[in-house]
């Protein structure tokens, strides 16, 4: 199975700053079948990005995804207070579908 | 609006069984793949099982293969997860998730709020 390694484990930033999160698959992720999810405490995950760079419905444009193959990035251009959460990447091009271990973005 | 409502979680002894259900509404249920994803307390997300729209194709994570069975009833817009031979490591919140379409390469568009399964040893 494809193992996804996210870094850093925790990102400490202030509102208004830019956040850059990394996701590195252990094997090539075909056709950029990579998604990003946001999870806040006590809530279900929410889809942010699919296809490595396409924003899900209703997601603010300060969230953007990029990358291909074995290196992907989620960027948040200017952190809002509601963006402090845990972010997971997930590959869906190979079975089983696997998630990274998460990056916590904290104030 | 897509809604996914899980039920059936609870406390069970190791070796026991539980059946989770997910009631779906707000979309054409029978043309979307559905999955169960779990999250152990304080841990990350783990895909558990998936089923295509017709119900003919199912998949399982190695960690649950042979113990869990996924099924769906398209007449009732529900998906189920029968969990047998439960272990302490199955303790988690179980989320029902709607696939982005019916094919193999789908991500999870919508999620329910989850149902908690606790297995005591």
Short mmCIF file of C-alpha atoms in Angstrom, two decimals:
data_model
loop_
_atom_site.label_atom_id
_atom_site.label_comp_id
_atom_site.label_asym_id
_atom_site.label_seq_id
_atom_site.Cartn_x
_atom_site.Cartn_y
_atom_site.Cartn_z
CA UNK A 1 0.00 0.00 0.00
CA UNK A 2 1.03 3.60 -0.54
CA UNK A 3 2.23 5.31 2.64
CA UNK A 4 1.70 9.07 2.82
CA UNK A 5 4.10 11.06 4.98
CA UNK A 6 2.95 14.51 6.00
CA UNK A 7 5.23 17.24 7.32
CA UNK A 8 5.57 19.02 9.55
CA UNK A 9 3.64 17.24 12.29
CA UNK A 10 2.66 20.57 13.80
CA UNK A 11 2.81 24.03 12.28
CA UNK A 12 2.66 26.98 14.65
CA UNK A 13 1.59 30.18 12.90
CA UNK A 14 -0.37 33.37 13.45
CA UNK A 15 -3.52 34.59 11.70
CA UNK A 16 -2.65 36.28 8.42
CA UNK A 17 0.45 34.15 7.83
CA UNK A 18 0.90 31.65 5.01
CA UNK A 19 0.83 27.92 5.74
CA UNK A 20 2.58 25.32 3.59
CA UNK A 21 1.87 21.65 4.27
CA UNK A 22 3.68 18.76 2.58
CA UNK A 23 2.49 15.27 1.65
CA UNK A 24 4.94 12.74 0.22
CA UNK A 25 3.64 9.38 -1.04
CA UNK A 26 5.94 6.35 -0.89
CA UNK A 27 5.09 5.62 -4.54
CA UNK A 28 3.92 7.64 -7.47
CA UNK A 29 0.27 8.66 -7.09
CA UNK A 30 -1.25 8.10 -10.50
CA UNK A 31 -3.06 10.92 -12.28
CA UNK A 32 -2.76 13.18 -9.24
CA UNK A 33 -5.41 11.21 -7.39
CA UNK A 34 -4.71 13.09 -4.19
CA UNK A 35 -7.13 14.88 -1.86
CA UNK A 36 -6.83 17.11 1.19
CA UNK A 37 -9.25 17.21 4.12
CA UNK A 38 -9.63 19.55 7.09
CA UNK A 39 -10.76 18.30 10.47
CA UNK A 40 -11.62 20.46 13.45
CA UNK A 41 -11.94 19.05 17.00
CA UNK A 42 -15.12 17.04 17.44
CA UNK A 43 -16.08 17.39 13.79
CA UNK A 44 -16.04 15.14 10.75
CA UNK A 45 -13.39 15.69 8.08
CA UNK A 46 -14.27 18.12 5.29
CA UNK A 47 -13.04 17.84 1.71
CA UNK A 48 -10.87 20.79 0.67
CA UNK A 49 -8.99 19.74 -2.47
CA UNK A 50 -9.25 16.85 -4.94
CA UNK A 51 -7.25 15.92 -8.00
CA UNK A 52 -4.26 17.52 -6.24
CA UNK A 53 -5.33 21.07 -7.15
CA UNK A 54 -9.10 21.38 -7.61
CA UNK A 55 -11.00 23.15 -4.87
CA UNK A 56 -14.10 21.46 -3.48
CA UNK A 57 -17.43 23.27 -3.54
CA UNK A 58 -17.60 26.16 -1.11
CA UNK A 59 -13.92 26.12 -0.16
CA UNK A 60 -12.36 29.60 0.07
CA UNK A 61 -9.76 30.37 -2.56
CA UNK A 62 -7.09 30.95 0.07
CA UNK A 63 -6.76 27.14 0.04
CA UNK A 64 -4.76 25.77 -2.89
CA UNK A 65 -3.15 22.47 -3.76
CA UNK A 66 -0.28 21.59 -6.03
CA UNK A 67 2.13 18.82 -6.90
CA UNK A 68 2.26 15.47 -8.64
CA UNK A 69 3.85 12.06 -8.39
CA UNK A 70 5.53 11.83 -5.01
CA UNK A 71 5.35 15.40 -3.77
CA UNK A 72 2.20 17.38 -3.01
CA UNK A 73 1.54 20.63 -1.17
CA UNK A 74 -1.44 22.30 0.46
CA UNK A 75 -1.09 26.06 0.88
CA UNK A 76 -3.25 28.42 2.88
CA UNK A 77 -2.44 31.93 1.71
CA UNK A 78 -3.58 33.94 4.74
CA UNK A 79 -4.64 32.01 7.81
CA UNK A 80 -8.01 32.87 9.26
CA UNK A 81 -8.88 31.92 12.88
CA UNK A 82 -11.18 29.15 11.60
CA UNK A 83 -8.31 27.52 9.65
CA UNK A 84 -6.56 26.23 12.75
CA UNK A 85 -7.24 22.52 12.48
CA UNK A 86 -5.70 19.19 11.43
CA UNK A 87 -5.16 18.56 7.73
CA UNK A 88 -4.95 15.14 6.11
CA UNK A 89 -3.87 14.15 2.62
CA UNK A 90 -5.30 11.02 1.01
CA UNK A 91 -4.48 9.10 -2.14
CA UNK A 92 -7.27 7.40 -4.05
CA UNK A 93 -5.44 6.09 -7.10
CA UNK A 94 -4.40 2.80 -5.54
CA UNK A 95 -6.16 0.32 -3.30
CA UNK A 96 -6.34 0.57 -0.38
CA UNK A 97 -7.09 4.27 -0.20
CA UNK A 98 -4.68 5.65 2.39
CA UNK A 99 -4.36 8.79 4.48
CA UNK A 100 -1.37 10.66 5.79
CA UNK A 101 -0.94 10.96 9.55
CA UNK A 102 -2.03 14.60 9.57
CA UNK A 103 -0.53 18.05 10.11
CA UNK A 104 -1.87 20.17 12.95
CA UNK A 105 -1.96 23.90 12.25
CA UNK A 106 -2.02 25.71 15.56
CA UNK A 107 -1.83 29.28 16.73
CA UNK B 1 -28.13 18.88 0.72
CA UNK B 2 -26.26 15.63 1.30
CA UNK B 3 -26.89 14.12 4.72
CA UNK B 4 -25.31 11.00 6.16
CA UNK B 5 -26.49 9.77 9.54
CA UNK B 6 -24.65 6.92 11.23
CA UNK B 7 -26.06 4.74 13.97
CA UNK B 8 -25.38 1.47 15.71
CA UNK B 9 -22.24 2.26 17.64
CA UNK B 10 -21.78 1.35 21.28
CA UNK B 11 -19.82 -0.64 23.84
CA UNK B 12 -19.11 -4.28 23.08
CA UNK B 13 -16.82 -6.91 24.52
CA UNK B 14 -13.89 -8.25 22.55
CA UNK B 15 -15.06 -11.04 20.28
CA UNK B 16 -18.52 -9.54 19.97
CA UNK B 17 -20.41 -8.05 17.03
CA UNK B 18 -22.00 -4.76 16.05
CA UNK B 19 -23.85 -3.59 12.97
CA UNK B 20 -23.43 0.01 11.90
CA UNK B 21 -25.88 1.75 9.62
CA UNK B 22 -25.69 4.93 7.59
CA UNK B 23 -28.87 6.59 6.32
CA UNK B 24 -28.25 8.78 3.29
CA UNK B 25 -30.34 11.54 1.78
CA UNK B 26 -30.05 14.46 -0.59
CA UNK B 27 -28.51 12.62 -3.57
CA UNK B 28 -29.11 9.70 -5.94
CA UNK B 29 -27.79 7.08 -3.58
CA UNK B 30 -27.55 4.12 -5.96
CA UNK B 31 -25.05 5.78 -8.32
CA UNK B 32 -22.38 6.57 -5.76
CA UNK B 33 -19.79 4.45 -4.01
CA UNK B 34 -19.90 4.56 -0.24
CA UNK B 35 -17.22 3.87 2.34
CA UNK B 36 -16.60 3.54 6.04
CA UNK B 37 -13.59 5.38 7.47
CA UNK B 38 -12.57 5.12 11.11
CA UNK B 39 -10.57 7.21 13.53
CA UNK B 40 -9.18 5.78 16.76
CA UNK B 41 -9.16 8.18 19.72
CA UNK B 42 -6.52 10.85 19.16
CA UNK B 43 -5.32 9.20 15.94
CA UNK B 44 -5.59 9.72 12.20
CA UNK B 45 -8.03 8.48 9.58
CA UNK B 46 -8.12 4.89 8.30
CA UNK B 47 -10.25 3.71 5.35
CA UNK B 48 -12.04 0.51 6.40
CA UNK B 49 -14.33 -0.64 3.61
CA UNK B 50 -16.05 0.50 0.43
CA UNK B 51 -18.92 -0.59 -1.78
CA UNK B 52 -19.91 0.43 -5.31
CA UNK B 53 -23.35 1.71 -6.22
CA UNK B 54 -24.85 -1.62 -7.24
CA UNK B 55 -23.42 -3.39 -4.22
CA UNK B 56 -21.68 -5.96 -6.40
CA UNK B 57 -18.15 -4.75 -5.67
CA UNK B 58 -16.77 -4.43 -2.16
CA UNK B 59 -13.32 -3.75 -0.73
CA UNK B 60 -11.79 -4.06 2.70
CA UNK B 61 -8.69 -2.94 4.52
CA UNK B 62 -6.44 -5.86 5.46
CA UNK B 63 -7.01 -5.04 9.13
CA UNK B 64 -10.71 -5.96 8.90
CA UNK B 65 -10.84 -8.44 6.02
CA UNK B 66 -12.71 -11.59 7.01
CA UNK B 67 -14.28 -9.92 10.06
CA UNK B 68 -16.26 -6.99 8.62
CA UNK B 69 -18.88 -7.05 5.86
CA UNK B 70 -20.17 -3.99 4.04
CA UNK B 71 -23.56 -4.00 2.32
CA UNK B 72 -26.12 -1.53 1.03
CA UNK B 73 -29.87 -1.37 0.51
CA UNK B 74 -30.52 1.00 -2.37
CA UNK B 75 -34.28 0.81 -1.78
CA UNK B 76 -33.74 2.35 1.66
CA UNK B 77 -30.70 4.53 0.89
CA UNK B 78 -28.68 2.85 3.59
CA UNK B 79 -25.26 1.30 3.90
CA UNK B 80 -24.28 -1.10 6.65
CA UNK B 81 -21.11 -2.40 8.23
CA UNK B 82 -21.41 -5.74 10.00
CA UNK B 83 -18.49 -6.05 12.41
CA UNK B 84 -17.71 -9.47 13.89
CA UNK B 85 -14.88 -10.76 16.07
CA UNK B 86 -14.27 -7.27 17.34
CA UNK B 87 -10.91 -6.42 18.88
CA UNK B 88 -9.75 -3.65 21.19
CA UNK B 89 -7.93 -2.06 18.24
CA UNK B 90 -11.26 -1.63 16.43
CA UNK B 91 -12.21 1.02 18.99
CA UNK B 92 -12.81 4.18 16.97
CA UNK B 93 -15.32 6.64 15.65
CA UNK B 94 -16.67 5.21 12.40
CA UNK B 95 -17.59 7.66 9.66
CA UNK B 96 -19.80 6.99 6.67
CA UNK B 97 -18.45 8.75 3.57
CA UNK B 98 -19.95 9.39 0.13
CA UNK B 99 -17.67 8.73 -2.80
CA UNK B 100 -17.26 11.34 -5.52
CA UNK B 101 -18.67 8.90 -8.11
CA UNK B 102 -19.18 5.17 -8.61
CA UNK B 103 -15.81 4.26 -10.01
CA UNK B 104 -12.66 3.03 -8.32
CA UNK B 105 -10.83 6.35 -8.23
CA UNK B 106 -13.11 8.28 -5.94
CA UNK B 107 -12.39 10.59 -3.06
CA UNK B 108 -14.77 11.32 -0.16
CA UNK B 109 -17.06 14.25 -0.94
CA UNK B 110 -19.26 14.16 2.14
CA UNK B 111 -18.99 12.68 5.59
CA UNK B 112 -21.40 11.87 8.37
CA UNK B 113 -20.77 12.88 11.96
CA UNK B 114 -19.70 9.38 12.95
CA UNK B 115 -20.71 6.75 15.47
CA UNK B 116 -18.43 5.61 18.28
CA UNK B 117 -17.51 1.97 18.71
CA UNK B 118 -15.77 0.94 21.92
CA UNK B 119 -14.45 -2.60 22.31
CA UNK B 120 -13.58 -3.61 25.83
CA UNK B 121 -11.00 -6.27 26.48
#
